[in-house]
PDB file of C-alpha atoms in Angstrom:
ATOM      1  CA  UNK A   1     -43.330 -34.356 -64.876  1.00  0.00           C
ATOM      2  CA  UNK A   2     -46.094 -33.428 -67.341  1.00  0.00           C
ATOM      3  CA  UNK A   3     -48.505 -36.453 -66.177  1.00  0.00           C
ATOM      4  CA  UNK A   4     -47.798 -35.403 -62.348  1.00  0.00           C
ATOM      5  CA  UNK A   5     -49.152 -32.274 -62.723  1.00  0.00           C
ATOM      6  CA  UNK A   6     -51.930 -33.122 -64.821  1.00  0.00           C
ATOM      7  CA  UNK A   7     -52.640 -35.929 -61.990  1.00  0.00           C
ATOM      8  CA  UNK A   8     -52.513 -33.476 -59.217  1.00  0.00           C
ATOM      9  CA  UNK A   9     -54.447 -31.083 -61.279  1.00  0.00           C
ATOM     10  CA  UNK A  10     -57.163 -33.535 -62.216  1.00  0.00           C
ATOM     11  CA  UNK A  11     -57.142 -35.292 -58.230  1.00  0.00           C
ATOM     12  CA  UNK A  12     -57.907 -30.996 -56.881  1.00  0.00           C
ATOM     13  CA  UNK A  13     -60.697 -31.187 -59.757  1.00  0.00           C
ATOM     14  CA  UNK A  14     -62.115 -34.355 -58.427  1.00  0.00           C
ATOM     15  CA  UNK A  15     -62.157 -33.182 -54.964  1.00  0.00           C
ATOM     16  CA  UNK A  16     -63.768 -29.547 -55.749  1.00  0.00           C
ATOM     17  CA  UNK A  17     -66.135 -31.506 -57.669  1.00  0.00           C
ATOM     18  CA  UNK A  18     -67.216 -33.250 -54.775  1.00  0.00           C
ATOM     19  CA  UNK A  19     -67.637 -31.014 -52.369  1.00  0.00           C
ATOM     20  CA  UNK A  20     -69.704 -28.918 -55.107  1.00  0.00           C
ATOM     21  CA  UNK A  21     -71.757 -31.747 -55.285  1.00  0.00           C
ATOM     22  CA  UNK A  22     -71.493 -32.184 -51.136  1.00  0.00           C
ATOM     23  CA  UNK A  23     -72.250 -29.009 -49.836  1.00  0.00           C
ATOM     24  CA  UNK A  24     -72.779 -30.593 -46.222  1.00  0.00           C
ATOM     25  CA  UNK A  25     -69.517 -31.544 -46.542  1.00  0.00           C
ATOM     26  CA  UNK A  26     -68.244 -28.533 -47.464  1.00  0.00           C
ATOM     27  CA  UNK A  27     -69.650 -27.075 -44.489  1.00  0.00           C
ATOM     28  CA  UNK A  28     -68.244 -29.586 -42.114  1.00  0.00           C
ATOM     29  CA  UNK A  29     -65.056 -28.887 -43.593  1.00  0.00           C
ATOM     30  CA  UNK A  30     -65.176 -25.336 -42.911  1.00  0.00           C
ATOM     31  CA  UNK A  31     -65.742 -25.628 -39.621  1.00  0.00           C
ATOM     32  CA  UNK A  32     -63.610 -27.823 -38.439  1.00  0.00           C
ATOM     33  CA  UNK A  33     -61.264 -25.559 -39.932  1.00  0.00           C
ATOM     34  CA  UNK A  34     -62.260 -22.867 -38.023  1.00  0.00           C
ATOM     35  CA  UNK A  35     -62.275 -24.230 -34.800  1.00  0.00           C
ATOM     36  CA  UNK A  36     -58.624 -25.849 -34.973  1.00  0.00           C
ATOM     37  CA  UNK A  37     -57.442 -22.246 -35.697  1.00  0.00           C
ATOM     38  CA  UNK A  38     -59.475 -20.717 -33.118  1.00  0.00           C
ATOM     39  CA  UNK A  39     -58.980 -23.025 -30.403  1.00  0.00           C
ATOM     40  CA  UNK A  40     -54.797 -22.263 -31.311  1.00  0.00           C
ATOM     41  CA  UNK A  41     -55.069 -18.378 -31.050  1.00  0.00           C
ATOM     42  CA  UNK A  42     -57.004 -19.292 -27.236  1.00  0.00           C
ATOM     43  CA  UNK A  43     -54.365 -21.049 -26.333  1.00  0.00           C
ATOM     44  CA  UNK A  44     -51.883 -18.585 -27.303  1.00  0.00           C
ATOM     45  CA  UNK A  45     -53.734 -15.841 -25.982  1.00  0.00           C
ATOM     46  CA  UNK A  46     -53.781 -17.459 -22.623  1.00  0.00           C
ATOM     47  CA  UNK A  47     -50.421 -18.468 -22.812  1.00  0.00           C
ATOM     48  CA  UNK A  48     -49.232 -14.920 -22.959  1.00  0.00           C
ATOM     49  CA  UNK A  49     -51.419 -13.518 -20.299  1.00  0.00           C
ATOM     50  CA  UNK A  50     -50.747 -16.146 -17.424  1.00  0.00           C
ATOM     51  CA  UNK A  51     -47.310 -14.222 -16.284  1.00  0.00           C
ATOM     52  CA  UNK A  52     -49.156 -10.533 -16.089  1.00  0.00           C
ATOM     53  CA  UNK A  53     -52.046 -12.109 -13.647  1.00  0.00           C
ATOM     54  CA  UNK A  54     -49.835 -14.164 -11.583  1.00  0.00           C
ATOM     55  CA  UNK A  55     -47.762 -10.550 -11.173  1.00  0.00           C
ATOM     56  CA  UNK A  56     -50.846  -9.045 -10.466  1.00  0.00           C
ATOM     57  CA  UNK A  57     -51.320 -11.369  -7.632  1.00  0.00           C
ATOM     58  CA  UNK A  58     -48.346 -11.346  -6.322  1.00  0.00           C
ATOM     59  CA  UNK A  59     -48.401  -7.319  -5.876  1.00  0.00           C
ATOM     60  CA  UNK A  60     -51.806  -7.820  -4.154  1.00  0.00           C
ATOM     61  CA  UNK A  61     -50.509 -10.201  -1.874  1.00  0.00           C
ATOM     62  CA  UNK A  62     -47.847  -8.012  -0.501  1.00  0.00           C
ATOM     63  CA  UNK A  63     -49.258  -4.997  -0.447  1.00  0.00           C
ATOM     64  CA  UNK A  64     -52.464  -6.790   1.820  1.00  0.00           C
ATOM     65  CA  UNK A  65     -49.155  -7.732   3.737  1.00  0.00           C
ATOM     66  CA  UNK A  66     -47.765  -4.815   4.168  1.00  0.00           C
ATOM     67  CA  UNK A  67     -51.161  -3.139   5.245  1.00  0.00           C
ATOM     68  CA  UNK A  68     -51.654  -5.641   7.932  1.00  0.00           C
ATOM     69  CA  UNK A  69     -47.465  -4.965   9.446  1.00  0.00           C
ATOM     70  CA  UNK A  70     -48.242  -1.330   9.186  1.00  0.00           C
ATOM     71  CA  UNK A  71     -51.592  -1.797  11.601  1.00  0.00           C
ATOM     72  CA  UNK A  72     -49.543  -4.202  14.026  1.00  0.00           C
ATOM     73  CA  UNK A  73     -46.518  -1.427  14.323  1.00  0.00           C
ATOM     74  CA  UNK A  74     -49.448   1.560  14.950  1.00  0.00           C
ATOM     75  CA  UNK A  75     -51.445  -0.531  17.234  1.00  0.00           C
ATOM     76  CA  UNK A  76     -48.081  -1.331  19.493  1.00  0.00           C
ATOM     77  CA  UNK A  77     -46.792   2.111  19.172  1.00  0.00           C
ATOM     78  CA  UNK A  78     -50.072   4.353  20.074  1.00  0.00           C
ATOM     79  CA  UNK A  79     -52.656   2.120  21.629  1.00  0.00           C
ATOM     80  CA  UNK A  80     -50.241  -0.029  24.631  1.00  0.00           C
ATOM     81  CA  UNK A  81     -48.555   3.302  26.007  1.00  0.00           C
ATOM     82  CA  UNK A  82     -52.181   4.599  27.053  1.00  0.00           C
ATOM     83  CA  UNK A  83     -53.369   1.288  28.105  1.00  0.00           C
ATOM     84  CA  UNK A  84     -50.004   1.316  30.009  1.00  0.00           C
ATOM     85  CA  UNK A  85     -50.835   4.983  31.968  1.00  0.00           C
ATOM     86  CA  UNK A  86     -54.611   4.151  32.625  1.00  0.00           C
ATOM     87  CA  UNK A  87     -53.284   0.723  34.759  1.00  0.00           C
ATOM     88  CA  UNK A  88     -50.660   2.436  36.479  1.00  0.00           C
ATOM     89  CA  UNK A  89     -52.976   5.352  37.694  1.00  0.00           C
ATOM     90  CA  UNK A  90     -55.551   2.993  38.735  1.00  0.00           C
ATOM     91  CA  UNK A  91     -53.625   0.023  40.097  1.00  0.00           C
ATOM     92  CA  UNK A  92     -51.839   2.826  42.101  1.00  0.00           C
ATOM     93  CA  UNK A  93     -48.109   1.804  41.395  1.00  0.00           C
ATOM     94  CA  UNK A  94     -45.748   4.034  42.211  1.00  0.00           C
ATOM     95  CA  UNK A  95     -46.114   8.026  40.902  1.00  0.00           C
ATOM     96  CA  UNK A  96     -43.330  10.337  41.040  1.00  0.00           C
ATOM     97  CA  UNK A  97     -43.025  11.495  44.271  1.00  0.00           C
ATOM     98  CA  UNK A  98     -46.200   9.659  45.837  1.00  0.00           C
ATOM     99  CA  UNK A  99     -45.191   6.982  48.652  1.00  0.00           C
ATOM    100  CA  UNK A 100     -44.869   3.434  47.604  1.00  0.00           C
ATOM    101  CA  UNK A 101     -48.223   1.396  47.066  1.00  0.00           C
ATOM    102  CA  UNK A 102     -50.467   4.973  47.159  1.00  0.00           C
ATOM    103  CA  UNK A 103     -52.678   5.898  44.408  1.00  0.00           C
ATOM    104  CA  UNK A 104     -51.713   8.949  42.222  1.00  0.00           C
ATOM    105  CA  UNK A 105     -53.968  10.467  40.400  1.00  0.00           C
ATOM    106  CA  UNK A 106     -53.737  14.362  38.911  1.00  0.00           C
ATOM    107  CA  UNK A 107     -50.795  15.054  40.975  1.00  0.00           C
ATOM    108  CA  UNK A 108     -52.652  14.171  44.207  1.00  0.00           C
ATOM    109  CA  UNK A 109     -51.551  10.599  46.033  1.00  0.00           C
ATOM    110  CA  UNK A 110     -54.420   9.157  48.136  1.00  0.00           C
ATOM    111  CA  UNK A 111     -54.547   5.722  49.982  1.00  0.00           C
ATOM    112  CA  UNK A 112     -57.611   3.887  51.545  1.00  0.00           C
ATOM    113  CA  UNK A 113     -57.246   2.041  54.290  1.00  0.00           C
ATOM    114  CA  UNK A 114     -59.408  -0.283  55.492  1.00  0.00           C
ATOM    115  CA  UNK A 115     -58.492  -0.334  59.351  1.00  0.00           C
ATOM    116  CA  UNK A 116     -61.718   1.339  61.380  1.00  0.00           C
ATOM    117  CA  UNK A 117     -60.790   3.984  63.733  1.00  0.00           C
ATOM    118  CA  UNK A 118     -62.321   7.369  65.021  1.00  0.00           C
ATOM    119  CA  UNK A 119     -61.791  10.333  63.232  1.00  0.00           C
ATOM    120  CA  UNK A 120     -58.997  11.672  65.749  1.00  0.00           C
ATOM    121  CA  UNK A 121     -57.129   8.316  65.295  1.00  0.00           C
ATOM    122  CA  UNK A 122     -57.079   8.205  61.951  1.00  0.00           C
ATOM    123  CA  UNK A 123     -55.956  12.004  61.843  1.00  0.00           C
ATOM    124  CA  UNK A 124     -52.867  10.943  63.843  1.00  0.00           C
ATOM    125  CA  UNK A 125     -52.421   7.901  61.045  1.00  0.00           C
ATOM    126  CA  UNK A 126     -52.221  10.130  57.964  1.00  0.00           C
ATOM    127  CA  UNK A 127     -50.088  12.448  59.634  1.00  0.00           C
ATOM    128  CA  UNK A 128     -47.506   9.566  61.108  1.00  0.00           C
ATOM    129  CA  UNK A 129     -47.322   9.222  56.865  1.00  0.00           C
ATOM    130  CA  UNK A 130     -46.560  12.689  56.397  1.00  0.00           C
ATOM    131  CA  UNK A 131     -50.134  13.165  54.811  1.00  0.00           C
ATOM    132  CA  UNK A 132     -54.114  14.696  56.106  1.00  0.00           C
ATOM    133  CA  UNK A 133     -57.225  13.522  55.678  1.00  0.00           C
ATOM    134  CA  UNK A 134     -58.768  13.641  53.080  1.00  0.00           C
ATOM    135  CA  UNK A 135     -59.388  16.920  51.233  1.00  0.00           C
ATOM    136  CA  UNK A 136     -62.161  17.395  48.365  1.00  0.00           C
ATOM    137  CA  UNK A 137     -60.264  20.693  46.656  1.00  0.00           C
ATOM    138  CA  UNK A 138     -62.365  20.202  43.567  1.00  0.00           C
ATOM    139  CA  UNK A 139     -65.233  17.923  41.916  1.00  0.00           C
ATOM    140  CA  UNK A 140     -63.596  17.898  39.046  1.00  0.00           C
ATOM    141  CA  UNK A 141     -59.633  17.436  39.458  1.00  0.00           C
ATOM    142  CA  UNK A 142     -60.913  14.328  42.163  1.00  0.00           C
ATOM    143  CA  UNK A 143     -63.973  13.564  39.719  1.00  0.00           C
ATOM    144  CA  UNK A 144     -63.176   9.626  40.658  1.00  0.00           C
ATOM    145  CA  UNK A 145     -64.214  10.116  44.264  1.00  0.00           C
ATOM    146  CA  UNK A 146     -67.566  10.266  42.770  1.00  0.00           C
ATOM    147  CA  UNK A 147     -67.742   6.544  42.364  1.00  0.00           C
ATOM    148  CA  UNK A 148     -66.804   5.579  46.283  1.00  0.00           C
ATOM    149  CA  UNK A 149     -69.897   3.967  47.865  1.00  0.00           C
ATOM    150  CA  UNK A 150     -68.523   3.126  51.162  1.00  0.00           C
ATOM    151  CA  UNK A 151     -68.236   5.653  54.346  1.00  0.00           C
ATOM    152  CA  UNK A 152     -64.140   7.359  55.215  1.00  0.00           C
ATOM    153  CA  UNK A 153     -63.172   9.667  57.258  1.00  0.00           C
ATOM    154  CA  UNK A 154     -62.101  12.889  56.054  1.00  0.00           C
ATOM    155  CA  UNK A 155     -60.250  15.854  57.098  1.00  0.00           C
ATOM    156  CA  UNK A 156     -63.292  17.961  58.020  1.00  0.00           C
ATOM    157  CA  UNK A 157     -64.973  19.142  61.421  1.00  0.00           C
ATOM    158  CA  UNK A 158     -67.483  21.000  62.675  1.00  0.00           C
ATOM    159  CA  UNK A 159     -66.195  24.125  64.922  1.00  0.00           C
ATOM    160  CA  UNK A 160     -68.072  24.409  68.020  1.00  0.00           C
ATOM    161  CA  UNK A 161     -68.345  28.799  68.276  1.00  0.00           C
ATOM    162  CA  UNK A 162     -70.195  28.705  64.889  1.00  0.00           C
ATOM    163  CA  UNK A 163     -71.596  25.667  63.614  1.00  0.00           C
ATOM    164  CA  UNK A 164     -69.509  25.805  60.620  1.00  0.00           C
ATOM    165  CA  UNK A 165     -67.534  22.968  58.412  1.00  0.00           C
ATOM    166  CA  UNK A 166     -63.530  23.848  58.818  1.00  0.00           C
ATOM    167  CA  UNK A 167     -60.980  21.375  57.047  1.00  0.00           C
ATOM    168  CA  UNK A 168     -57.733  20.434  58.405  1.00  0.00           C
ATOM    169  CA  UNK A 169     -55.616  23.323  57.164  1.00  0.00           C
ATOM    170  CA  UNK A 170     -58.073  26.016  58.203  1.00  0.00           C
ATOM    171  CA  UNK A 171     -60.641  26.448  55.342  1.00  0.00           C
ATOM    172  CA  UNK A 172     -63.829  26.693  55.570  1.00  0.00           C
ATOM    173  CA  UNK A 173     -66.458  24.047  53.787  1.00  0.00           C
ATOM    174  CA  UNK A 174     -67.382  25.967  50.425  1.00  0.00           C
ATOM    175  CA  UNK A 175     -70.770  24.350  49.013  1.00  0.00           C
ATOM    176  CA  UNK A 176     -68.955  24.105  45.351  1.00  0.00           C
ATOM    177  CA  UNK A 177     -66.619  21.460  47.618  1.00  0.00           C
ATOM    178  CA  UNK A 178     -69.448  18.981  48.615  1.00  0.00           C
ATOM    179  CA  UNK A 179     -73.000  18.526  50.147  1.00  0.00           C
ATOM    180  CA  UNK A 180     -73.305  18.257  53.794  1.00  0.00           C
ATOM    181  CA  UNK A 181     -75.747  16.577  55.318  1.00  0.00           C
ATOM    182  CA  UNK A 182     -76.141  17.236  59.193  1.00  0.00           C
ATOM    183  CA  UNK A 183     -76.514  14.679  61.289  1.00  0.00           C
ATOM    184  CA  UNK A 184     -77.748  14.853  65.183  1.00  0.00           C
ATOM    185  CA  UNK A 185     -74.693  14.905  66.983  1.00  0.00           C
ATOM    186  CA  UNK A 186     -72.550  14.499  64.261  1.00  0.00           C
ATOM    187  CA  UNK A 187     -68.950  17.059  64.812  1.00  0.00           C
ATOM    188  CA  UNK A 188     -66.892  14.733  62.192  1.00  0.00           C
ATOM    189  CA  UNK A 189     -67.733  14.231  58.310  1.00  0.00           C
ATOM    190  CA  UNK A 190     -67.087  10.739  56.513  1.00  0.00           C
ATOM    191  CA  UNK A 191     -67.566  11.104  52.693  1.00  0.00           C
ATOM    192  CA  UNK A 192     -69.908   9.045  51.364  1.00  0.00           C
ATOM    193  CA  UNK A 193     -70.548   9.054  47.813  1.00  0.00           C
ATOM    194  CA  UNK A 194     -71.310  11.298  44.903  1.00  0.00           C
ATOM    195  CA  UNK A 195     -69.658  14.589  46.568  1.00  0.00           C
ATOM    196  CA  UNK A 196     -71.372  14.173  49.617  1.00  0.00           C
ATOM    197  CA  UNK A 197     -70.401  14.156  53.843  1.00  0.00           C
ATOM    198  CA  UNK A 198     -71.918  13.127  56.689  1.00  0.00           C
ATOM    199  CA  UNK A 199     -72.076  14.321  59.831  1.00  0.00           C
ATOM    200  CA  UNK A 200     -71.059  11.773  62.260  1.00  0.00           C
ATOM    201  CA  UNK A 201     -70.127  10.982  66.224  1.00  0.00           C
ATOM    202  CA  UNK A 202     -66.130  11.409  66.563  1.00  0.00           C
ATOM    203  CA  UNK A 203     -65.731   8.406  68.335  1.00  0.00           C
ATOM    204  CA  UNK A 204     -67.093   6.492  66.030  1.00  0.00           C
ATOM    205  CA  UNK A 205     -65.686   3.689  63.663  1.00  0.00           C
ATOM    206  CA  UNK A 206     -64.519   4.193  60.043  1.00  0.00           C
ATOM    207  CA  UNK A 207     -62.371   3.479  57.671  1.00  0.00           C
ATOM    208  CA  UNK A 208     -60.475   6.735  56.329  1.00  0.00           C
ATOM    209  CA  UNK A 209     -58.561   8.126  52.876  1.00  0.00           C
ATOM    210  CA  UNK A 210     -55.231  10.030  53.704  1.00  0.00           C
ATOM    211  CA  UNK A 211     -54.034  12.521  51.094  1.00  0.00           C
ATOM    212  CA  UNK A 212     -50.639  14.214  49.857  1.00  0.00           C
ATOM    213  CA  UNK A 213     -51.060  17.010  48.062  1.00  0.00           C
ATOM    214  CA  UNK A 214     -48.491  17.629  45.159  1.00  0.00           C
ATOM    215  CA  UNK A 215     -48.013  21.293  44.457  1.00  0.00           C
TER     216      UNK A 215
END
């Protein structure tokens, strides 16, 4: 037992010797050393920080799910029941108690029709419908007539004592209404565009607008 310890003793001797005497080696020794033992505390390391970051991703994902559902419901909920209201007002379905096909729009219904008649015919066609002519009460609750190009008929006439514009129910043209512009001869208005009438012949041709008024 003695001699084995003596031999162990003298073989740790030899090698410190040599690496006193091998300093290069030494070195080398060292390092290698160093690098097995740092290369196990990396791969611990990463070992026990894999599961955090894959949690970490996983949250991510869902809430970036989650955002996008919550946009989809809002969109459908807000956005497609105004979208819905602007086509039906335009398209001129049906509105409450407008007739079937006519345009409503702020409580009025209005239809265009594209027959040509004189402006005594077509007075007698709006009222077969239980409507008038057209009426212009106000440039901004009918704020869409702005954007007709084309020539109608409308429920206005000249009266022959005075010279003056009279609507269908008995008013009298007010200037905040529309613009007339006289024409020779001209006893009947067609509305034109942009708030404004034209004088015009009677007898003459034209496609007209009828008009219910909701009260």
């Amino acid at each position: 037992m003695m001699g084995l310890i003596r031999d162990r003793r003298s073989h740790h001797g030899q090698v410190g010797a040599f690496h006193k005497h091998n300093p290069e080696l030494a070195k080398h020794d060292t390092c290698t050393r160093w690098q097995k033992r740092r290369s196990t505390l990396l791969t611990s390391k990463g070992r026990g920080n894999s599961f955090p970051f894959f949690l970490g991703w996983l949250i991510a994902v869902a809430m970036v799910i989650r955002f996008i559902i919550m946009v989809t419901v809002l969109s459908a909920i807000f956005v497609n029941p105004f979208n819905q209201e602007v086509s039906i007002s335009l398209e001129g379905s049906y509105c409450g108690p407008c007739p079937k096909n006519w345009m409503c729009y702020r409580n009025n219904c209005y239809q265009f029709f594209n027959e040509n008649k004189n402006w005594y015919q077509s007075q007698a066609s709006c009222m077969s419908q239980n409507a008038s002519l057209l009426k212009i009460y106000s440039r901004v609750d009918q704020d869409f007539f702005k954007l007709v190009k084309s020539y109608h008929w409308i429920g206005l006439a000249k009266i022959p004592t005075n010279g003056s514009w009279q609507w269908e129910d008995g008013s009298i043209l007010s200037p905040n209404q529309l613009t007339m512009i006289e024409m020779q001869n001209g006893t009947c208005a067609v509305y034109g565009s942009s708030f404004k009438a034209y004088a015009e012949n009677c007898s003459a041709s034209n496609t007209y607008i009828c008009m219910q008024r909701i009260l």
